[in-house]
Coordinates of C-alpha atoms in Angstrom, one line a residue:
Chain A
M4 CA 0.0 0.0 0.0
K5 CA 1.2 3.5 -0.8
K6 CA 1.1 6.0 1.9
Y7 CA -1.7 8.3 3.1
S8 CA -2.0 10.9 5.9
L9 CA -5.0 12.6 7.5
A10 CA -5.3 15.4 10.1
I11 CA -8.4 17.1 11.4
H12 CA -9.1 19.9 13.8
G13 CA -12.1 21.1 15.8
G14 CA -11.0 24.6 16.5
A15 CA -8.3 26.4 18.6
G16 CA -8.7 28.6 21.5
T17 CA -8.1 29.2 25.2
I18 CA -8.9 25.6 26.1
S19 CA -7.7 24.9 29.6
K20 CA -8.0 21.8 31.7
A21 CA -9.8 23.8 34.4
Q22 CA -12.7 24.5 32.0
L23 CA -13.2 21.0 30.5
T24 CA -14.6 18.3 32.7
P25 CA -13.1 14.8 32.1
K26 CA -16.4 13.7 30.8
K27 CA -16.5 16.5 28.2
E28 CA -12.9 15.8 27.3
L29 CA -13.8 12.3 26.5
L30 CA -16.7 13.4 24.3
Y31 CA -14.3 15.5 22.3
H32 CA -11.8 12.7 21.9
E33 CA -14.5 10.3 20.8
A34 CA -15.9 12.9 18.3
L35 CA -12.4 13.5 16.8
Q36 CA -11.8 9.7 16.6
K37 CA -15.1 9.2 14.8
A38 CA -14.2 11.9 12.2
L39 CA -10.7 10.4 11.7
N40 CA -12.2 7.0 11.2
V41 CA -14.5 8.3 8.5
G42 CA -11.6 9.9 6.5
K43 CA -9.3 7.0 7.1
Y44 CA -11.8 4.6 5.6
F45 CA -11.5 6.4 2.3
L46 CA -7.7 6.7 2.4
E47 CA -7.1 3.1 3.4
N48 CA -9.2 1.8 0.6
G49 CA -7.7 3.9 -2.2
G50 CA -10.3 6.7 -2.1
T51 CA -9.5 10.3 -2.8
A52 CA -8.2 12.9 -0.4
L53 CA -11.2 15.1 -1.5
D54 CA -13.6 12.4 -0.2
A55 CA -11.6 11.9 3.0
V56 CA -11.6 15.6 3.9
E57 CA -15.2 16.2 2.9
F58 CA -16.6 13.3 4.9
S59 CA -14.4 13.9 7.9
V60 CA -15.7 17.5 8.0
R61 CA -19.3 16.4 7.4
C62 CA -18.9 14.2 10.5
L63 CA -17.6 17.1 12.6
E64 CA -20.5 19.3 11.2
D65 CA -23.0 16.7 12.5
I66 CA -21.6 16.8 16.1
D67 CA -22.8 19.7 18.1
L68 CA -19.6 20.0 20.1
F69 CA -18.0 22.0 17.3
N70 CA -18.8 25.4 15.9
A71 CA -19.8 24.2 12.4
G72 CA -22.9 22.7 10.9
K73 CA -25.2 21.5 13.8
G74 CA -23.1 23.1 16.5
S75 CA -22.8 26.5 14.9
V76 CA -22.9 29.6 17.2
F77 CA -25.6 32.2 17.1
G78 CA -25.2 35.5 15.2
N79 CA -26.5 38.7 16.8
D80 CA -29.9 38.2 15.1
G81 CA -30.2 34.8 16.8
K82 CA -29.6 32.9 13.5
H83 CA -26.9 30.6 12.4
E84 CA -24.9 31.7 9.4
M85 CA -22.2 29.3 8.2
E86 CA -19.3 29.2 5.7
A87 CA -17.1 26.5 4.3
S88 CA -14.6 25.7 1.6
I89 CA -12.7 22.8 0.0
M90 CA -9.8 22.7 -2.4
C91 CA -8.1 20.0 -4.5
G92 CA -4.3 20.0 -4.6
S93 CA -4.1 18.2 -7.9
T94 CA -6.3 20.5 -10.0
L95 CA -6.3 23.6 -7.8
N96 CA -10.1 23.5 -8.2
A97 CA -12.0 24.8 -5.3
G98 CA -15.5 25.4 -4.0
A99 CA -16.5 27.8 -1.3
V100 CA -19.7 29.1 0.2
A101 CA -20.5 31.9 2.7
G102 CA -23.4 33.4 4.6
I103 CA -25.7 30.4 4.3
R104 CA -28.4 29.3 6.7
N105 CA -30.1 25.9 7.4
V106 CA -27.9 23.9 5.0
K107 CA -27.1 20.8 7.0
N108 CA -23.6 20.3 5.7
P109 CA -22.0 23.4 4.3
I110 CA -18.9 21.5 3.2
Q111 CA -21.1 19.3 1.0
L112 CA -22.4 22.4 -0.7
A113 CA -18.8 23.7 -1.1
R114 CA -17.8 20.4 -2.8
M115 CA -20.9 20.6 -5.0
I116 CA -20.0 24.1 -6.1
K117 CA -16.6 22.9 -7.0
K118 CA -17.9 20.0 -9.0
N119 CA -21.1 21.2 -10.6
T120 CA -20.4 24.9 -11.5
D121 CA -17.9 27.1 -13.2
Y122 CA -17.9 29.2 -10.1
V123 CA -15.7 28.9 -7.0
Y124 CA -17.4 31.1 -4.4
L125 CA -21.2 31.5 -3.7
H126 CA -22.9 33.3 -0.9
G127 CA -26.2 34.0 0.8
S128 CA -29.8 32.9 -0.1
E129 CA -28.9 32.3 -3.7
A130 CA -26.3 29.8 -2.7
E131 CA -29.0 28.2 -0.6
N132 CA -31.2 28.1 -3.8
F133 CA -28.4 26.3 -5.6
A134 CA -28.3 23.8 -2.7
K135 CA -32.0 23.2 -3.0
I136 CA -31.9 22.7 -6.7
N137 CA -29.3 20.1 -6.1
H138 CA -31.3 18.4 -3.4
L139 CA -28.9 18.9 -0.6
P140 CA -30.4 18.3 2.9
F141 CA -31.7 21.3 4.9
E142 CA -32.5 21.5 8.6
D143 CA -34.8 23.9 10.5
D144 CA -33.5 26.3 13.1
E145 CA -34.3 23.9 15.8
Y146 CA -31.7 21.4 14.5
F147 CA -29.0 24.1 15.0
Y148 CA -30.1 25.1 18.5
T149 CA -27.8 24.1 21.3
K150 CA -28.5 25.4 24.8
E151 CA -24.9 26.3 25.4
R152 CA -24.5 28.4 22.3
F153 CA -27.8 30.2 23.0
E154 CA -26.6 31.1 26.5
Q155 CA -23.3 32.4 25.0
L156 CA -25.3 34.7 22.7
Q157 CA -27.5 36.0 25.6
A158 CA -24.4 36.8 27.6
V159 CA -22.9 39.0 25.0
K160 CA -25.8 40.1 22.8
H161 CA -26.1 43.6 24.1
S162 CA -22.4 44.3 24.3
D163 CA -20.7 46.0 21.4
K164 CA -17.4 44.3 21.9
V165 CA -19.1 40.9 21.8
I166 CA -16.8 39.1 19.5
L167 CA -13.9 38.7 21.9
D168 CA -15.8 39.1 25.1
H169 CA -17.1 35.7 26.0
T170 CA -14.7 34.0 28.3
D171 CA -16.1 30.6 27.6
V172 CA -14.0 28.3 25.7
D173 CA -14.3 26.3 22.6
Y174 CA -16.6 28.5 20.5
K175 CA -14.4 31.4 19.9
F176 CA -12.4 29.7 17.2
G177 CA -14.4 26.5 16.9
T178 CA -14.0 26.0 13.2
V179 CA -13.5 22.4 11.9
G180 CA -11.3 21.2 9.2
A181 CA -9.5 18.3 7.6
V182 CA -6.4 17.8 5.3
A183 CA -5.3 14.6 3.6
L184 CA -2.8 13.0 1.3
D185 CA -4.3 10.0 -0.6
Q186 CA -2.5 7.0 -2.0
H187 CA -2.6 8.6 -5.5
G188 CA -0.4 11.3 -4.2
N189 CA -3.1 14.0 -4.2
L190 CA -3.7 16.5 -1.4
A191 CA -7.0 18.2 -0.3
A192 CA -8.1 20.5 2.4
A193 CA -11.6 21.4 3.8
T194 CA -12.8 23.9 6.4
S195 CA -16.2 24.7 7.9
T196 CA -17.5 27.1 10.5
G197 CA -20.4 28.8 12.2
G198 CA -18.4 32.0 12.6
L199 CA -18.3 34.2 15.7
T200 CA -21.0 34.3 18.4
N201 CA -22.9 37.6 18.1
K202 CA -21.4 38.5 14.7
R203 CA -23.2 41.3 12.9
Y204 CA -23.5 42.8 9.4
G205 CA -23.0 39.6 7.5
R206 CA -19.5 39.2 8.7
L207 CA -17.5 36.5 6.9
G208 CA -14.4 34.9 8.3
D209 CA -11.5 33.1 6.7
S210 CA -13.0 29.6 6.5
S211 CA -14.6 30.3 3.1
V212 CA -11.7 32.3 1.8
I213 CA -9.4 30.2 -0.5
G214 CA -5.8 31.2 0.4
A215 CA -6.7 32.3 4.0
G216 CA -8.5 29.4 5.7
T217 CA -8.1 26.7 3.1
Y218 CA -5.5 25.9 0.5
A219 CA -4.2 22.8 -1.2
N220 CA -1.5 22.3 -3.8
N221 CA 0.2 19.0 -4.7
E222 CA 3.5 20.8 -5.1
T223 CA 3.5 21.9 -1.4
C224 CA 0.8 21.1 1.1
A225 CA -2.9 21.1 2.1
I226 CA -3.8 23.5 4.9
S227 CA -6.9 24.1 7.0
C228 CA -7.0 27.0 9.6
T229 CA -8.9 27.9 12.7
G230 CA -8.6 31.2 14.5
Y231 CA -9.5 34.8 14.6
G232 CA -10.6 35.0 11.0
E233 CA -9.8 38.6 10.3
Y234 CA -6.1 38.1 11.0
F235 CA -6.1 34.9 8.9
I236 CA -7.5 36.8 6.0
R237 CA -5.1 39.7 6.3
T238 CA -2.2 37.2 6.5
V239 CA -3.5 34.9 3.8
V240 CA -2.3 32.2 6.1
A241 CA -2.9 28.9 4.2
H242 CA -1.3 30.2 1.0
D243 CA 1.6 31.8 2.9
V244 CA 2.6 28.4 4.3
S245 CA 2.5 27.0 0.8
C246 CA 4.6 29.9 -0.6
L247 CA 7.2 29.6 2.2
M248 CA 7.6 25.9 1.2
Q249 CA 7.6 26.4 -2.5
Y250 CA 9.7 29.6 -2.8
K251 CA 12.0 29.3 0.3
G252 CA 12.3 25.5 0.5
L253 CA 11.0 25.3 4.1
S254 CA 9.5 22.2 5.5
L255 CA 5.7 22.2 6.3
Q256 CA 6.5 22.4 10.0
Q257 CA 8.9 25.3 9.6
A258 CA 6.6 27.2 7.4
S259 CA 3.6 26.6 9.6
E260 CA 5.5 27.8 12.7
I261 CA 6.7 31.0 11.0
V262 CA 3.2 31.9 10.0
I263 CA 1.3 30.9 13.2
K264 CA 3.9 31.4 15.9
D265 CA 5.7 34.5 14.5
K266 CA 3.8 36.5 11.9
L267 CA 0.3 36.0 13.5
V268 CA 1.6 36.5 17.1
K269 CA 3.2 39.8 16.1
M270 CA -0.1 41.0 14.7
G271 CA -2.1 39.7 17.7
G272 CA -3.9 37.0 15.7
E273 CA -4.8 33.9 17.7
G274 CA -5.4 30.4 16.2
G275 CA -3.8 27.5 14.5
L276 CA -3.7 25.2 11.5
I277 CA -3.3 21.7 10.4
G278 CA -1.3 20.7 7.3
V279 CA -0.1 17.7 5.4
D280 CA 2.6 17.8 2.7
A281 CA 3.1 15.9 -0.5
I282 CA 5.1 13.1 1.2
G283 CA 2.7 12.7 4.1
N284 CA 4.3 14.8 6.9
I285 CA 1.7 16.2 9.2
A286 CA 1.8 19.6 11.1
L287 CA -0.5 20.7 13.9
V288 CA 0.6 24.2 14.9
F289 CA -1.3 26.7 17.1
N290 CA -0.5 29.8 19.2
T291 CA -3.4 29.3 21.6
E292 CA -3.7 27.1 24.7
G293 CA -5.2 24.3 22.9
M294 CA -6.6 23.0 19.6
Y295 CA -8.9 20.0 19.2
R296 CA -7.0 17.9 16.8
G297 CA -6.3 14.4 15.6
Y298 CA -4.3 12.5 13.0
T299 CA -3.5 9.2 11.5
S300 CA -1.5 7.8 8.6
S301 CA -0.3 4.7 6.8
K302 CA 2.9 4.9 8.8
N303 CA 1.0 4.9 12.1
T304 CA -2.5 3.7 11.6
E305 CA -3.5 4.4 15.2
L306 CA -5.8 7.4 15.8
T307 CA -4.1 10.1 17.8
T308 CA -6.3 12.9 19.3
K309 CA -5.3 15.8 21.5
I310 CA -6.7 18.9 23.0
Y311 CA -4.1 20.8 25.0
G312 CA -0.5 21.9 24.1
D313 CA 2.0 19.1 24.0
Chain B
M12 CA 9.4 66.0 -2.6
K13 CA 9.7 62.3 -1.9
K14 CA 8.5 59.9 -4.5
Y15 CA 5.0 58.6 -5.2
S16 CA 3.5 56.3 -7.8
L17 CA -0.1 55.5 -8.9
A18 CA -1.5 53.0 -11.3
I19 CA -5.1 52.2 -12.2
H20 CA -7.1 49.8 -14.3
G21 CA -10.5 49.6 -15.7
G22 CA -10.6 45.9 -16.6
A23 CA -8.8 43.5 -19.0
G24 CA -10.3 41.5 -21.8
T25 CA -10.5 40.9 -25.5
I26 CA -10.4 44.6 -26.3
S27 CA -9.6 45.0 -30.0
K28 CA -9.4 48.1 -32.1
A29 CA -12.1 46.8 -34.4
Q30 CA -14.6 46.9 -31.6
L31 CA -13.9 50.3 -30.1
T32 CA -14.8 53.4 -32.1
P33 CA -12.2 56.2 -31.9
K34 CA -14.9 58.2 -30.1
K35 CA -15.3 55.5 -27.4
E36 CA -11.5 55.1 -27.2
L37 CA -11.3 58.8 -26.3
L38 CA -14.0 58.4 -23.7
Y39 CA -12.0 55.7 -22.0
H40 CA -8.7 57.7 -22.1
E41 CA -10.5 60.7 -20.6
A42 CA -12.1 58.6 -17.8
L43 CA -8.8 57.0 -16.9
Q44 CA -7.1 60.4 -16.8
K45 CA -9.8 61.8 -14.6
A46 CA -9.3 58.9 -12.1
L47 CA -5.5 59.3 -12.2
N48 CA -5.9 63.0 -11.5
V49 CA -8.0 62.3 -8.4
G50 CA -5.4 60.0 -6.9
K51 CA -2.5 62.1 -8.0
Y52 CA -3.9 65.1 -6.1
F53 CA -3.7 63.2 -2.9
L54 CA -0.2 61.8 -3.6
E55 CA 1.3 65.1 -4.7
N56 CA 0.1 66.8 -1.6
G57 CA 1.4 64.4 0.9
G58 CA -1.8 62.5 1.2
T59 CA -2.1 58.7 1.9
A60 CA -1.9 55.9 -0.5
L61 CA -5.2 54.7 1.0
D62 CA -7.0 57.9 0.1
A63 CA -5.4 57.9 -3.4
V64 CA -6.6 54.4 -4.2
E65 CA -10.0 54.8 -2.6
F66 CA -10.8 58.1 -4.5
S67 CA -9.4 56.9 -7.8
V68 CA -11.6 53.8 -7.6
R69 CA -14.6 55.9 -6.5
C70 CA -14.1 58.0 -9.6
L71 CA -14.1 54.9 -11.8
E72 CA -17.2 53.6 -10.0
D73 CA -19.0 56.8 -10.9
I74 CA -18.3 56.4 -14.7
D75 CA -20.6 54.0 -16.4
L76 CA -17.9 52.9 -18.9
F77 CA -16.5 50.4 -16.4
N78 CA -18.1 47.3 -14.7
A79 CA -18.1 48.7 -11.1
G80 CA -20.4 51.0 -9.2
K81 CA -22.7 52.8 -11.7
G82 CA -21.6 50.8 -14.7
S83 CA -22.0 47.4 -13.0
V84 CA -23.3 44.6 -15.2
F85 CA -26.7 42.8 -14.6
G86 CA -26.9 39.5 -12.8
N87 CA -29.3 36.8 -14.0
D88 CA -32.1 38.2 -11.9
G89 CA -31.7 41.7 -13.6
K90 CA -30.1 43.2 -10.5
H91 CA -26.6 44.6 -9.8
E92 CA -24.6 42.8 -7.2
M93 CA -21.2 44.4 -6.5
E94 CA -18.0 43.7 -4.5
A95 CA -14.9 45.6 -3.5
S96 CA -11.9 45.5 -1.2
I97 CA -9.1 47.7 0.0
M98 CA -5.9 47.0 1.9
C99 CA -3.2 49.1 3.6
G100 CA 0.4 47.9 3.1
S101 CA 1.6 49.5 6.3
T102 CA -0.7 47.9 8.8
L103 CA -2.0 45.0 6.7
N104 CA -5.5 46.2 7.7
A105 CA -8.1 45.4 5.1
G106 CA -11.8 45.9 4.4
A107 CA -13.9 43.9 1.9
V108 CA -17.5 43.7 1.0
A109 CA -19.4 41.3 -1.3
G110 CA -22.9 40.8 -2.7
I111 CA -24.2 44.3 -2.1
R112 CA -26.8 46.2 -4.0
N113 CA -27.6 49.8 -4.5
V114 CA -24.6 51.1 -2.6
K115 CA -23.2 54.0 -4.7
N116 CA -19.5 53.4 -4.0
P117 CA -18.7 49.9 -2.8
I118 CA -15.0 50.8 -2.3
Q119 CA -16.1 53.5 0.2
L120 CA -18.0 50.9 2.1
A121 CA -14.9 48.6 2.1
R122 CA -12.8 51.4 3.5
M123 CA -15.4 52.1 6.2
I124 CA -15.4 48.4 7.2
K125 CA -11.6 48.5 7.5
K126 CA -11.8 51.7 9.5
N127 CA -14.9 51.4 11.7
T128 CA -15.1 47.7 12.6
D129 CA -13.1 44.8 13.9
Y130 CA -14.2 42.9 10.9
V131 CA -12.6 42.6 7.5
Y132 CA -15.2 41.0 5.3
L133 CA -19.0 41.7 5.2
H134 CA -21.6 40.5 2.7
G135 CA -25.2 40.9 1.6
S136 CA -28.1 42.9 3.0
E137 CA -26.5 43.1 6.4
A138 CA -23.5 44.8 4.9
E139 CA -25.9 47.2 3.3
N140 CA -27.4 47.9 6.7
F141 CA -24.0 48.7 8.0
A142 CA -23.6 51.2 5.1
K143 CA -27.0 52.7 6.0
I144 CA -26.1 53.1 9.6
N145 CA -23.0 54.9 8.5
H146 CA -24.9 57.2 6.1
L147 CA -23.2 56.0 3.0
P148 CA -25.0 57.1 -0.2
F149 CA -27.3 54.7 -1.9
E150 CA -28.8 54.8 -5.4
D151 CA -31.9 53.2 -6.9
D152 CA -31.8 50.5 -9.6
E153 CA -32.3 53.2 -12.2
Y154 CA -28.9 54.8 -11.4
F155 CA -27.2 51.5 -12.2
Y156 CA -29.1 50.9 -15.5
T157 CA -27.1 51.2 -18.7
K158 CA -28.6 50.3 -22.0
E159 CA -25.5 48.4 -23.2
R160 CA -25.3 46.3 -20.1
F161 CA -29.0 45.5 -20.2
E162 CA -28.7 44.3 -23.8
Q163 CA -25.8 42.1 -22.8
L164 CA -27.9 40.4 -20.2
Q165 CA -30.8 39.9 -22.7
A166 CA -28.4 38.3 -25.1
V167 CA -27.3 35.6 -22.7
K168 CA -30.0 35.4 -20.1
H169 CA -31.5 32.1 -21.2
S170 CA -28.2 30.4 -21.9
D171 CA -26.7 28.2 -19.3
K172 CA -23.2 28.9 -20.4
V173 CA -23.8 32.6 -20.1
I174 CA -20.8 33.6 -18.2
L175 CA -18.3 33.2 -21.0
D176 CA -20.7 33.4 -23.9
H177 CA -21.1 37.0 -24.6
T178 CA -18.7 37.9 -27.4
D179 CA -18.9 41.6 -26.6
V180 CA -15.9 43.1 -25.1
D181 CA -15.1 45.1 -22.1
Y182 CA -17.6 43.8 -19.6
K183 CA -16.3 40.4 -19.2
F184 CA -13.4 41.4 -16.9
G185 CA -14.4 45.0 -16.4
T186 CA -13.3 45.3 -12.8
V187 CA -11.6 48.6 -11.7
G188 CA -8.7 49.1 -9.4
A189 CA -5.9 51.3 -8.1
V190 CA -2.5 50.8 -6.4
A191 CA -0.3 53.5 -4.9
L192 CA 2.9 54.3 -3.1
D193 CA 2.6 57.6 -1.1
Q194 CA 5.4 60.0 0.0
H195 CA 5.4 58.4 3.5
G196 CA 6.5 55.1 1.9
N197 CA 3.2 53.4 2.4
L198 CA 1.5 51.1 -0.2
A199 CA -2.3 50.5 -0.7
A200 CA -4.5 48.7 -3.2
A201 CA -8.2 48.8 -4.0
T202 CA -10.4 46.8 -6.3
S203 CA -14.2 47.1 -7.2
T204 CA -16.4 45.2 -9.6
G205 CA -20.0 44.5 -10.7
G206 CA -19.0 40.9 -11.4
L207 CA -20.1 38.8 -14.4
T208 CA -23.1 39.5 -16.6
N209 CA -25.8 36.9 -15.9
K210 CA -24.1 35.5 -12.8
R211 CA -26.2 33.3 -10.6
Y212 CA -26.5 31.8 -7.2
G213 CA -24.8 34.7 -5.4
R214 CA -21.5 34.2 -7.2
L215 CA -18.6 36.1 -5.8
G216 CA -15.4 36.8 -7.7
D217 CA -11.9 37.7 -6.6
S218 CA -12.4 41.4 -6.3
S219 CA -13.5 41.2 -2.6
V220 CA -11.1 38.4 -1.7
I221 CA -8.0 39.7 0.0
G222 CA -5.0 37.8 -1.4
A223 CA -6.7 37.0 -4.7
G224 CA -7.9 40.3 -6.2
T225 CA -6.3 42.8 -3.8
Y226 CA -3.2 42.7 -1.6
A227 CA -0.8 45.3 -0.2
N228 CA 2.3 44.9 2.0
N229 CA 4.9 47.6 2.5
E230 CA 7.6 44.9 2.4
T231 CA 6.8 44.0 -1.2
C232 CA 4.0 45.5 -3.3
A233 CA 0.4 46.6 -3.8
I234 CA -1.6 44.6 -6.3
S235 CA -5.1 45.0 -7.9
C236 CA -6.3 42.3 -10.3
T237 CA -8.9 42.0 -13.0
G238 CA -9.8 38.9 -14.8
Y239 CA -11.8 35.6 -14.7
G240 CA -12.3 35.7 -10.9
E241 CA -12.4 32.0 -10.3
Y242 CA -8.9 31.5 -11.6
F243 CA -7.6 34.4 -9.6
I244 CA -9.1 33.0 -6.4
R245 CA -7.7 29.5 -7.1
T246 CA -4.2 31.0 -7.8
V247 CA -4.4 33.6 -5.0
V248 CA -2.9 35.9 -7.5
A249 CA -2.2 39.2 -5.6
H250 CA -0.6 37.4 -2.7
D251 CA 1.4 35.1 -4.9
V252 CA 3.1 38.1 -6.6
S253 CA 4.0 39.4 -3.1
C254 CA 5.4 36.0 -2.0
L255 CA 7.5 35.6 -5.2
M256 CA 9.1 39.0 -4.4
Q257 CA 9.5 38.4 -0.7
Y258 CA 10.6 34.8 -0.7
K259 CA 12.3 34.5 -4.0
G260 CA 13.7 38.0 -4.4
L261 CA 12.0 38.6 -7.7
S262 CA 11.2 42.1 -9.0
L263 CA 7.6 43.2 -9.2
Q264 CA 7.7 42.9 -13.0
Q265 CA 9.2 39.4 -12.9
A266 CA 6.8 38.2 -10.2
S267 CA 3.7 39.6 -12.0
E268 CA 4.8 38.0 -15.3
I269 CA 5.2 34.6 -13.8
V270 CA 1.8 34.7 -12.2
I271 CA -0.2 36.3 -15.1
K272 CA 1.7 35.1 -18.2
D273 CA 2.8 31.7 -17.0
K274 CA 0.7 30.2 -14.1
L275 CA -2.6 31.7 -15.1
V276 CA -2.1 31.0 -18.8
K277 CA -1.4 27.3 -18.0
M278 CA -4.7 27.1 -16.1
G279 CA -6.6 28.9 -18.7
G280 CA -7.2 32.0 -16.6
E281 CA -7.5 35.3 -18.5
G282 CA -6.9 38.7 -17.0
G283 CA -4.2 41.0 -15.7
L284 CA -3.0 43.1 -12.7
I285 CA -1.5 46.4 -11.8
G286 CA 1.1 46.7 -9.1
V287 CA 3.5 49.2 -7.5
D288 CA 6.4 48.2 -5.3
A289 CA 7.9 49.8 -2.2
I290 CA 10.3 52.0 -4.3
G291 CA 7.7 53.1 -6.8
N292 CA 8.2 50.8 -9.7
I293 CA 5.0 50.2 -11.6
A294 CA 3.9 46.9 -13.3
L295 CA 0.9 46.6 -15.7
V296 CA 0.7 43.0 -16.8
F297 CA -2.0 41.1 -18.7
N298 CA -2.5 38.0 -20.8
T299 CA -5.5 39.4 -22.7
E300 CA -5.7 41.5 -25.8
G301 CA -6.0 44.7 -23.8
M302 CA -6.4 46.3 -20.4
Y303 CA -7.7 49.7 -19.7
R304 CA -4.9 51.2 -17.6
G305 CA -3.0 54.3 -16.6
Y306 CA -0.2 55.5 -14.4
T307 CA 1.7 58.5 -13.1
S308 CA 4.4 59.1 -10.6
S309 CA 6.7 61.7 -9.1
K310 CA 9.4 60.6 -11.6
N311 CA 7.1 61.3 -14.6
T312 CA 4.2 63.4 -13.5
E313 CA 2.4 63.1 -16.9
L314 CA -0.6 60.9 -17.0
T315 CA -0.1 57.9 -19.3
T316 CA -3.2 55.9 -20.3
K317 CA -3.4 52.8 -22.6
I318 CA -5.9 50.3 -23.8
Y319 CA -4.3 47.8 -26.1
G320 CA -1.1 45.7 -25.7
D321 CA 2.2 47.7 -26.1

């Protein structure tokens, strides 16, 4: 068997042991393992990196522990507005969608945009119409309701500085994502999020922005980011890692550390990324206290999942 | 006086002499000169690159010859949906807006997002609400109506392959943009567009995507793109030029040619870019028949405007 690699994340932030009960910790590990198993199934059996990242992310979108799909946070208007993107490292084809509501799996819609249209990036109610025409599953508002997220919104709703105010944990940068190298030597990356609690004015983050939150190129790497989206957009994080590899000859790990631990830190941008390169090396780099993350590969087929810093 | 540089574009495409009457040619030259004069006024008088690019682009948005602001093309639903972005090379702060209707000057809104919010990227009707709260000027649909654009839509409306089908000229990639170096040594870039005639499903292009259509960084360059947006997003064009300069030590001209004339051509992506580097060099590079473009600088204070290839 040729080699494969898979990494996933469920968001980065100020995750401290004091805040997570052992029971909740276990839930997170189980959820990450579940998503890894889904992607691994494709990779082990000669499937594509694109399928692996799409279905790993769909799995994370269906679990309300993460801020994506079902577990998306509430915007200021009490609604859930989501975004997602996916990119193929072999063709550089991409699909992205932003500002959509009630679509069960935004990453599935991003993939469909990539596959079925000449477009890359759709937004809003018209993107939802495209999903309806293509018979993608929708869910009502109730499906996206979680008590914890609702209470987060109530706590900050009338504050102007809401975005960064909530002291609670895993929602802040609770994006999800996956990156993979398949046995055919192709890379792919996928990212999905519910954005920021209490966000206003149709705010978009980096998760739907190709180059910022998601990027894949067989010549270098596949990257999925999670963090304070505005900084990731301004730094064009995912593409910057790729360029540092391609133009300066850095390794995936070196390039990721420069962008996340140096450039972003100097700007004040918190978050992290997961990456896999063309020969299967995996990087999981963050400048926050923790990042929900997991990985597996043909070299070590066990599933490793982690929450806190090493 | 310290040095300054300014370049603008009004879109790239299959602009041939056979299609433009001498009278219309003149109109384009005059329009480009007008926009150059606006930006030059700021730069000559010690103003900021940000002001220069914003007001040059606003000027182009107000002229119905270009596909941005007033002259925006019609989407499939007969409406005008616009996008724009602006970036400061000194702070790497940016503002971007997508999928907005009836806002007179999208670039003004992008600038306001940059200045007045913690966000970078807003979209849709909620972004319009933000503009209203901030008293930005709106115009009714009639303002954005131009007979030529309307006829373009009618010609392709019932085709499925609409986007690339219209054989007429200057609308296809009729984005506008400006890049500048000011006397303080700061770079800025701005881009604005009405998108593609007959676009559907809330399609967004590269003009609002930081890294793709717009990027500025004092360490390298300021870039504004125009072209088939999907390819520019997938290639992260503006940021790629910056990375080729920063990580490989290429000149602005070399880097721009690699991206526009090599990478994009291999993918099939048509279009061009304008750029200015930290010492005032200007690049105007395109792989199409023509690009509406102009430039001026402290070194040569005359206004140069061009349409066809050199």
